[in-house]
Short mmCIF file of C-alpha atoms in Angstrom, two decimals:
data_model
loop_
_atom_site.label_atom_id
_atom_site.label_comp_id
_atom_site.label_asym_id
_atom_site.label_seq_id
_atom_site.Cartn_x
_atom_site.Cartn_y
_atom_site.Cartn_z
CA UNK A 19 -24.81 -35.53 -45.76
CA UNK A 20 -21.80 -37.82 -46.79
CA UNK A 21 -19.15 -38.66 -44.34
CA UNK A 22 -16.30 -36.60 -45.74
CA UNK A 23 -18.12 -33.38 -45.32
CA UNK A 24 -19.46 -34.42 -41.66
CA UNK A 25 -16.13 -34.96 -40.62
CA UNK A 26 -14.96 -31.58 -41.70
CA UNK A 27 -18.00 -29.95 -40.13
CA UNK A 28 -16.89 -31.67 -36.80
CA UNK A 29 -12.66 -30.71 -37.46
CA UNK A 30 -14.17 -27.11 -38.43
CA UNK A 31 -15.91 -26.84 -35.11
CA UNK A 32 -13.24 -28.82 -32.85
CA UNK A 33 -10.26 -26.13 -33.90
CA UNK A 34 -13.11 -23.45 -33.59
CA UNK A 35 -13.52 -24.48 -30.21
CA UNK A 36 -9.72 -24.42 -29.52
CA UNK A 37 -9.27 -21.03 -30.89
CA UNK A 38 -11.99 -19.64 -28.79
CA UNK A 39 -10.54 -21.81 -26.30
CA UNK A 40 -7.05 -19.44 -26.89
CA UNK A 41 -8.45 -16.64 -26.67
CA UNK A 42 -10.50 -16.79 -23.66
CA UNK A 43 -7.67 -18.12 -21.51
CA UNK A 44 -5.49 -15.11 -23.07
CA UNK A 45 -8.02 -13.07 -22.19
CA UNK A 46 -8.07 -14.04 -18.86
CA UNK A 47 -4.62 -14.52 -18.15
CA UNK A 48 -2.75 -11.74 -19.93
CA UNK A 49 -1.48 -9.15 -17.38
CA UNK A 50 -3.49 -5.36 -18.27
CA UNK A 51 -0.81 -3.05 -18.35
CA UNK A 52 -1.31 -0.15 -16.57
CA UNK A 53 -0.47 4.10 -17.88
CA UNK A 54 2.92 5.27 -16.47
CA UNK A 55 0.64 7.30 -13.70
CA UNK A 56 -0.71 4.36 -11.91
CA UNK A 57 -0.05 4.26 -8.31
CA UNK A 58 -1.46 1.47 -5.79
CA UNK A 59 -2.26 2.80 -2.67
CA UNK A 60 -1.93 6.70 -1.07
CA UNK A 61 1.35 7.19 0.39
CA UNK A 62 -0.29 7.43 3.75
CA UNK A 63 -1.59 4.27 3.86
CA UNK A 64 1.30 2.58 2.61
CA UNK A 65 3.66 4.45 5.61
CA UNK A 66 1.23 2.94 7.65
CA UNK A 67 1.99 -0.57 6.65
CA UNK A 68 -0.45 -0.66 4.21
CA UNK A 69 -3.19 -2.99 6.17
CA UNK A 70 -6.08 -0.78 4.15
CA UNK A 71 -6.18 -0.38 0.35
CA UNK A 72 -9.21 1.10 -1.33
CA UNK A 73 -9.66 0.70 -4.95
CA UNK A 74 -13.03 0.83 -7.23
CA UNK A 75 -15.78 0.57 -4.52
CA UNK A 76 -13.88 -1.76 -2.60
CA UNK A 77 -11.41 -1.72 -0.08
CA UNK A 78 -8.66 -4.75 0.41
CA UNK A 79 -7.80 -5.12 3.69
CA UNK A 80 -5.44 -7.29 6.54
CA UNK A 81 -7.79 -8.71 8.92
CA UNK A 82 -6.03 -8.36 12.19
CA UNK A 83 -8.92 -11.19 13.64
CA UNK A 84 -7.74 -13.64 11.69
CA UNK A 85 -3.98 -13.78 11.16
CA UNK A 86 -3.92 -11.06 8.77
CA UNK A 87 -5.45 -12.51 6.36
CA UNK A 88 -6.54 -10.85 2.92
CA UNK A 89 -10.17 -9.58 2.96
CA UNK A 90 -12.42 -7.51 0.82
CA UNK A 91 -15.38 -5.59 1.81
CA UNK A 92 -17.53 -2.99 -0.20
CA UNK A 93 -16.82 0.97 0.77
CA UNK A 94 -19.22 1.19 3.65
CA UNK A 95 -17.96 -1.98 5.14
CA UNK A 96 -20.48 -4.67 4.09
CA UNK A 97 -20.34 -7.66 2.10
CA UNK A 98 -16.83 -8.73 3.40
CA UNK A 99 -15.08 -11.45 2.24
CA UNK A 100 -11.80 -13.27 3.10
CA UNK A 101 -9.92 -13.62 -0.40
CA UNK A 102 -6.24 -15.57 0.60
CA UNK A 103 -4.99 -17.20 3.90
CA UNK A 104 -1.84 -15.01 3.88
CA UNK A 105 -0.55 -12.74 6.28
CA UNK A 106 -0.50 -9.65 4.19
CA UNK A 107 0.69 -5.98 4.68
CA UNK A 108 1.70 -3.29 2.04
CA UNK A 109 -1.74 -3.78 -0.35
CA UNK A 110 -1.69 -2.23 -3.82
CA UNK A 111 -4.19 -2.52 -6.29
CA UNK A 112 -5.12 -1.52 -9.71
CA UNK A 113 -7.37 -2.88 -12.69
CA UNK A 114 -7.82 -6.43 -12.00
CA UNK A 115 -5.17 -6.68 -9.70
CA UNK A 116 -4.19 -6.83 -5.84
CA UNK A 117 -0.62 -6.88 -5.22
CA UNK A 118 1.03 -7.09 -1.34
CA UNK A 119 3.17 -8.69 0.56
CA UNK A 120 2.79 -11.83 2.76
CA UNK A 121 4.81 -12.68 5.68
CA UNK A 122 3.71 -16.16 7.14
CA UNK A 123 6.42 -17.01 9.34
CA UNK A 124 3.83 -16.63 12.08
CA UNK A 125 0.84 -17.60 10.98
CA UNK A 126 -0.58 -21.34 10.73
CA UNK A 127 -1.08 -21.77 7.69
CA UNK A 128 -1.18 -25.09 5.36
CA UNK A 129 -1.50 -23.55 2.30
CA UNK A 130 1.56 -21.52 2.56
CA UNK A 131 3.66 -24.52 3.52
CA UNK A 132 2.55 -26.88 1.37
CA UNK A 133 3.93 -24.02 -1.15
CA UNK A 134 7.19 -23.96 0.14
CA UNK A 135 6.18 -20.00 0.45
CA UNK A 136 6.60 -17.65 3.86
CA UNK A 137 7.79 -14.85 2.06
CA UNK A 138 7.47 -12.80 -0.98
CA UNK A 139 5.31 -10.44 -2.92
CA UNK A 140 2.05 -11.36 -4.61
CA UNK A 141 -0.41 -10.88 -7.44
CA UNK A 142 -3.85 -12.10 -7.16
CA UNK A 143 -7.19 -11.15 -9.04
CA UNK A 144 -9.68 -8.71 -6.78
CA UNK A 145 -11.32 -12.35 -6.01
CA UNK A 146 -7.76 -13.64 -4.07
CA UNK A 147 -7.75 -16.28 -7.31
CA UNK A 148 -5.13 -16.64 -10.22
CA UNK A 149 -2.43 -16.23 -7.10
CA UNK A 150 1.09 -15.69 -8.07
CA UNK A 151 4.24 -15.59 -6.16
CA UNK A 152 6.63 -12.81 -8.06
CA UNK A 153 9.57 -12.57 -5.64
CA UNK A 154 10.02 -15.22 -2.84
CA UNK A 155 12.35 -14.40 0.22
CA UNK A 156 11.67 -11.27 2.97
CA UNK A 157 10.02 -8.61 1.27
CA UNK A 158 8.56 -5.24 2.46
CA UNK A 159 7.96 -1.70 1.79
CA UNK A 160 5.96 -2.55 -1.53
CA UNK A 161 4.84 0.09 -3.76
CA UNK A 162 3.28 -0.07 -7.68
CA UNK A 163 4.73 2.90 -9.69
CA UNK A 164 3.19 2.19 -13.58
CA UNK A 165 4.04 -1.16 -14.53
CA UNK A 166 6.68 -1.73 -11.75
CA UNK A 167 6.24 -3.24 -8.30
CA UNK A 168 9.16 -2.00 -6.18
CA UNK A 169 9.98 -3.53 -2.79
CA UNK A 170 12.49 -3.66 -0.26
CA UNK A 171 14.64 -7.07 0.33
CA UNK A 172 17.81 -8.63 1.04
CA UNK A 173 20.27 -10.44 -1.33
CA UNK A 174 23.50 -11.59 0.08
CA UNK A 175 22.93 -10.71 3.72
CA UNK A 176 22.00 -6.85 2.20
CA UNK A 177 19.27 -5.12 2.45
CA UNK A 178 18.13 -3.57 -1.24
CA UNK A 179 15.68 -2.34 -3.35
CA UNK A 180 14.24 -4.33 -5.66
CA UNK A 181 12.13 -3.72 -8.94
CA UNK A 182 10.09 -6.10 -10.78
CA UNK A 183 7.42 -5.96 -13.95
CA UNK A 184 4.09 -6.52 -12.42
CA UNK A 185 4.45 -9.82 -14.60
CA UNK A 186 7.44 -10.95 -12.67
CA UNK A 187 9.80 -10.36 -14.66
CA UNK A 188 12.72 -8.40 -15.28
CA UNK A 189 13.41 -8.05 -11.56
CA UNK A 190 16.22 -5.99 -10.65
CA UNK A 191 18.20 -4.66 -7.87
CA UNK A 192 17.78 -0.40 -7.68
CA UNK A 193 19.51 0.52 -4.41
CA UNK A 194 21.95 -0.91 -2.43
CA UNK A 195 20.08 0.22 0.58
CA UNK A 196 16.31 -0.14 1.73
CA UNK A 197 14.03 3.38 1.47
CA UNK A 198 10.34 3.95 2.79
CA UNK A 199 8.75 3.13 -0.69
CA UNK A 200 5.74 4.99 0.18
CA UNK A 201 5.33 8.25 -1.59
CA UNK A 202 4.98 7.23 -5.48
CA UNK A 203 4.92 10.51 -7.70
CA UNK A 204 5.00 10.82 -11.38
CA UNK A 205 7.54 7.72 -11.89
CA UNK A 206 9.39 9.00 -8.46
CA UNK A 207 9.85 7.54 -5.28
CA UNK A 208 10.13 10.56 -2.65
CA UNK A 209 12.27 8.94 0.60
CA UNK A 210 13.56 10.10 4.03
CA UNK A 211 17.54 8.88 3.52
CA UNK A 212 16.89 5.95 6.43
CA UNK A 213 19.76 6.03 9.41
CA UNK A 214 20.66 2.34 7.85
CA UNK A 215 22.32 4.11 5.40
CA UNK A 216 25.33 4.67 7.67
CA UNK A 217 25.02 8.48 7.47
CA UNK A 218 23.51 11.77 9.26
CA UNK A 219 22.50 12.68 6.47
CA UNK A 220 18.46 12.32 6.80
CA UNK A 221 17.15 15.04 3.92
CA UNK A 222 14.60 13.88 1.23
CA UNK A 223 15.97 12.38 -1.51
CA UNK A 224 13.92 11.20 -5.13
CA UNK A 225 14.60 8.07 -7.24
CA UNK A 226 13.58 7.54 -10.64
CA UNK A 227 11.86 4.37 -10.88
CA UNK A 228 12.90 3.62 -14.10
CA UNK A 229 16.38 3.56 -13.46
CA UNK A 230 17.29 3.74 -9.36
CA UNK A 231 19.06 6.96 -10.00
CA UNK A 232 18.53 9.37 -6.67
CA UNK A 233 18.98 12.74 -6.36
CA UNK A 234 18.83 15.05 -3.07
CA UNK A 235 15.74 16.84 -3.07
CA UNK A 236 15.27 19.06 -0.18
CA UNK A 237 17.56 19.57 2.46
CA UNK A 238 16.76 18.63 6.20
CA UNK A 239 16.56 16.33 9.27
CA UNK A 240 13.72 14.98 7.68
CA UNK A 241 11.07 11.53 8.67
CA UNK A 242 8.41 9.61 6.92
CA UNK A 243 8.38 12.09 3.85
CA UNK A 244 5.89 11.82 1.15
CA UNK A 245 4.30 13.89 -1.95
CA UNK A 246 0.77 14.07 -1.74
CA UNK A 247 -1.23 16.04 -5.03
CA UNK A 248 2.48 17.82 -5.63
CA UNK A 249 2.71 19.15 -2.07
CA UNK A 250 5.65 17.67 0.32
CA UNK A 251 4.85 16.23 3.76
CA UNK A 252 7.43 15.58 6.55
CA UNK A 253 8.40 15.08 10.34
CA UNK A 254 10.85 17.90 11.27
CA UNK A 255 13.12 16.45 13.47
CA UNK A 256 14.97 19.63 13.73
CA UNK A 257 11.83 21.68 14.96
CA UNK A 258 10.45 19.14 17.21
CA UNK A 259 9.26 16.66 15.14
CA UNK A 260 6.64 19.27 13.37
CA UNK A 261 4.79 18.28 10.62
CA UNK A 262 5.72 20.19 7.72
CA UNK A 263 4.37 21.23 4.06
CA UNK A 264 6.25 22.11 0.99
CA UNK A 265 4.43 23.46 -2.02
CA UNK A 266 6.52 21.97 -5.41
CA UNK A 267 5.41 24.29 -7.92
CA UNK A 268 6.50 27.40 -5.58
CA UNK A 269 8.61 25.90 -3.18
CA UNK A 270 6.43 27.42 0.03
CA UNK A 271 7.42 25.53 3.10
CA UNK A 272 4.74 25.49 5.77
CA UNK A 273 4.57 23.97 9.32
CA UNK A 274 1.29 22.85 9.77
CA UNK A 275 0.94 21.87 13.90
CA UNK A 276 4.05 22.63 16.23
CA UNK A 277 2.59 19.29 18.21
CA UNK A 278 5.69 16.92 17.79
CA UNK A 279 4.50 14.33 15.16
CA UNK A 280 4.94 10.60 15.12
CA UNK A 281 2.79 9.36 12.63
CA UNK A 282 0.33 11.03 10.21
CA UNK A 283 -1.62 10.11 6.50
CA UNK A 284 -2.67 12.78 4.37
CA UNK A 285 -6.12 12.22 2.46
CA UNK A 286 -7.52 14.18 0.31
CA UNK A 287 -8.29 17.54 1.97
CA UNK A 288 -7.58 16.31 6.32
CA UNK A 289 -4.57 15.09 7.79
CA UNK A 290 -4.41 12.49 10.49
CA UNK A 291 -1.65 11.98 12.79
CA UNK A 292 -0.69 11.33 16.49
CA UNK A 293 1.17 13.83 18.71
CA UNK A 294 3.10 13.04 21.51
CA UNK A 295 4.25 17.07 23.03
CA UNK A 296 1.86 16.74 26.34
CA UNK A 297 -1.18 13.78 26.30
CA UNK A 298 -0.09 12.17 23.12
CA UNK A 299 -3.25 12.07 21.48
CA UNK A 300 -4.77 11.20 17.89
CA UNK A 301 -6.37 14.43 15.91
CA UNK A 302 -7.25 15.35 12.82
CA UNK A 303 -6.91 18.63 11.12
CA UNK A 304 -7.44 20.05 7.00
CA UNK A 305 -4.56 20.11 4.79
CA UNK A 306 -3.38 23.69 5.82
CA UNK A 307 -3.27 22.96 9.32
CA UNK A 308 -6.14 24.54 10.53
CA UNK A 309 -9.46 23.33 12.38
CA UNK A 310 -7.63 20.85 14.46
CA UNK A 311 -9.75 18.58 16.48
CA UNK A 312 -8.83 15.55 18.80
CA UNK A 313 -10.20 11.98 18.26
CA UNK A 314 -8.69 10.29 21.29
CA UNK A 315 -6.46 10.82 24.06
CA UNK A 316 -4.09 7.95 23.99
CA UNK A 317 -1.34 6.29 21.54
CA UNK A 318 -2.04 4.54 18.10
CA UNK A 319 -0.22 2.64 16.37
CA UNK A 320 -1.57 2.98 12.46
CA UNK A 321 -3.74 4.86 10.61
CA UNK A 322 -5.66 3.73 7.52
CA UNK A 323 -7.79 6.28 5.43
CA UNK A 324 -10.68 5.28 2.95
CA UNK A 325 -13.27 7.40 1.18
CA UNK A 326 -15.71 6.93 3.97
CA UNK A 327 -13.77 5.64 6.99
CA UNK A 328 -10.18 6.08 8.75
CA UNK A 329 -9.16 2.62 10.64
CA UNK A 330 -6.64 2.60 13.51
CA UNK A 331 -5.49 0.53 16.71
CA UNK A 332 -4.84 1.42 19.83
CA UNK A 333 -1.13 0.79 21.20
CA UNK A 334 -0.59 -2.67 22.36
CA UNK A 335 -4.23 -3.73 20.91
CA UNK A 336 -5.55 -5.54 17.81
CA UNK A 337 -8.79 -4.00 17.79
CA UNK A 338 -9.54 -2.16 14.86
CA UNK A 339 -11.53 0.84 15.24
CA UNK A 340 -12.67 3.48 12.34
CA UNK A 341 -14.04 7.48 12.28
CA UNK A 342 -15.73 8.86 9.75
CA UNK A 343 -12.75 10.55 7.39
CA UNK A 344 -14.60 13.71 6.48
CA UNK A 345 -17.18 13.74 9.55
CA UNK A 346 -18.14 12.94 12.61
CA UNK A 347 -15.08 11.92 15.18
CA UNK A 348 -17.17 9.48 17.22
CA UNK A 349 -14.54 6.18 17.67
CA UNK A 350 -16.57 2.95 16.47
CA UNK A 351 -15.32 -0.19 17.00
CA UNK A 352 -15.10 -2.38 13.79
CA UNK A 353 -15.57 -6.11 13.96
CA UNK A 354 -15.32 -8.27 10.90
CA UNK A 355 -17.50 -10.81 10.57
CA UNK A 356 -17.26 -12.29 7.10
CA UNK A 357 -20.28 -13.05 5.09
#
């Protein structure tokens, strides 16, 4: 073999190897988009702060042991993990991605300074690697709608709502005002009108992602609204703080317990929630309302559904206990202990 033609077997292979090279790191890089549907938590969860997020056999969680930090365990709470050192709240996933926001103003962490970083919103693969900051500064309320990540912030000493692609770009402001990002429904954001908006005015309102455009949806003294499987939930403020349905494809409004409601999270077919009318206590009952049942007399403080487990503290504790979400109400308490 002559010299000419071994050096163009070795150029031949060399910008082979760089093309495959390419493509790998494309591959591996590029940003799945996701269909116009996509949500990245249940609204429930995310009212709750969003500590739990459960998303293809896993669930992505704040680890209240260890400064918050992002962890990953399987479905029935094995093979945990801890994926990043931030202090994280507001989890989304979807396809290869975890999305939340971190908040390390507290926490003692080297990483994060060494970044320059105590705020913002983040992308990270399911494995806490290829970490991104998209938006630095105070962030909160974070919800994925499609393609679009929308948070709450502040630019010029205001509090807003922000937009941004899931590949950090194009970020906008949508409101002049910060909403309860919760409830994402078909390219909607369904919102309690927050008493920081400077008016009584507290009925549900729905923006259009796309463009921040809101309209007034249903009229009330209404709290922590959200659209679950095209039903509206909210607090009734007006009747006691009852926990109320509305049916969107007939418009049937229901009240499903008369117990004055401070927190709930629809999932699937049961609805948690604490009362506070007489013990204040933390029950759970079916969709409709009925077959109500008490978990524990006392005061919570969140509550985080998965397929097999709801997680929730006790007030003025950072213990995290769980109950089966569709059986038995026997509290366990739930240690992590990383593998």
């Amino acid at each position: 073999m002559n010299k000419k033609y071994t050096k163009f077997i070795i150029g031949g292979s060399v910008i082979l190897a760089i093309i495959i090279l390419i493509i790998v790191y494309h591959n591996v890089t590029k940003i799945d988009k996701n269909s116009s549907s996509t949500t990245g938590n249940t609204p429930g969860n995310l009212l709750n702060g969003g500590s739990f997020c459960e998303s293809g056999g896993k669930i992505y969680f704040s680890n209240p042991y260890d400064n918050n930090k992002l962890y990953s365990m399987d479905s029935d709470c094995s093979n945990i993990k801890c994926l990043t050192d931030d202090d994280v709240s507001y989890i989304n996933c979807a396809g290869r991605y975890i999305y939340y926001v971190k908040n390390n103003a507290k926490a003692s962490n080297t990483n994060s300074l060494l970044r320059g970083e105590l705020y913002g919103v983040v992308r990270c693969a399911l494995n806490g690697g290829r970490y991104t900051t998209l938006h630095t500064g105070y962030s909160t309320d974070l919800a994925l709608s499609g393609n679009t990540l929308i948070f709450n912030g502040v630019l010029n000493s205001k509090n807003v709502t922000y937009a941004i692609n899931v590949n950090g770009k194009n970020e906008e402001v949508l409101l002049e005002d910060d909403i309860a990002n919760s409830s994402v429904y078909k390219g909607h954001i369904y919102y309690s009108k927050p008493s920081s908006s400077g008016t009584a005015d507290h009925s549900v309102y729905s923006m259009r992602v796309s463009d921040g455009s809101s309209i007034s949806y249903l009229n009330g003294n209404t709290y922590m609204a959200s659209v679950v499987n095209n039903v509206l939930y909210y607090i009734d403020l007006d009747n006691n703080y009852a926990l109320t349905s509305v049916n969107l494809s007939n418009n049937t409004k229901k009240v499903l317990t008369t117990d004055k409601v401070v927190l709930y999270n629809v999932y699937n077919d049961v609805i948690y929630y604490q009362e506070e009318t007489y013990d204040h206590s933390f029950n759970r009952m079916n969709k409709d309302g009925s077959n109500q049942i008490k978990i524990y007399d006392g005061d919570i403080t969140s509550i985080s559904c998965t397929s097999k487990y709801t997680f929730f503290k006790m007030f003025g504790s950072d213990t995290l206990y769980r109950v089966e979400t569709n059986g038995d109400t026997a509290i366990q308490k739930f240690f992590v202990t990383a593998d």
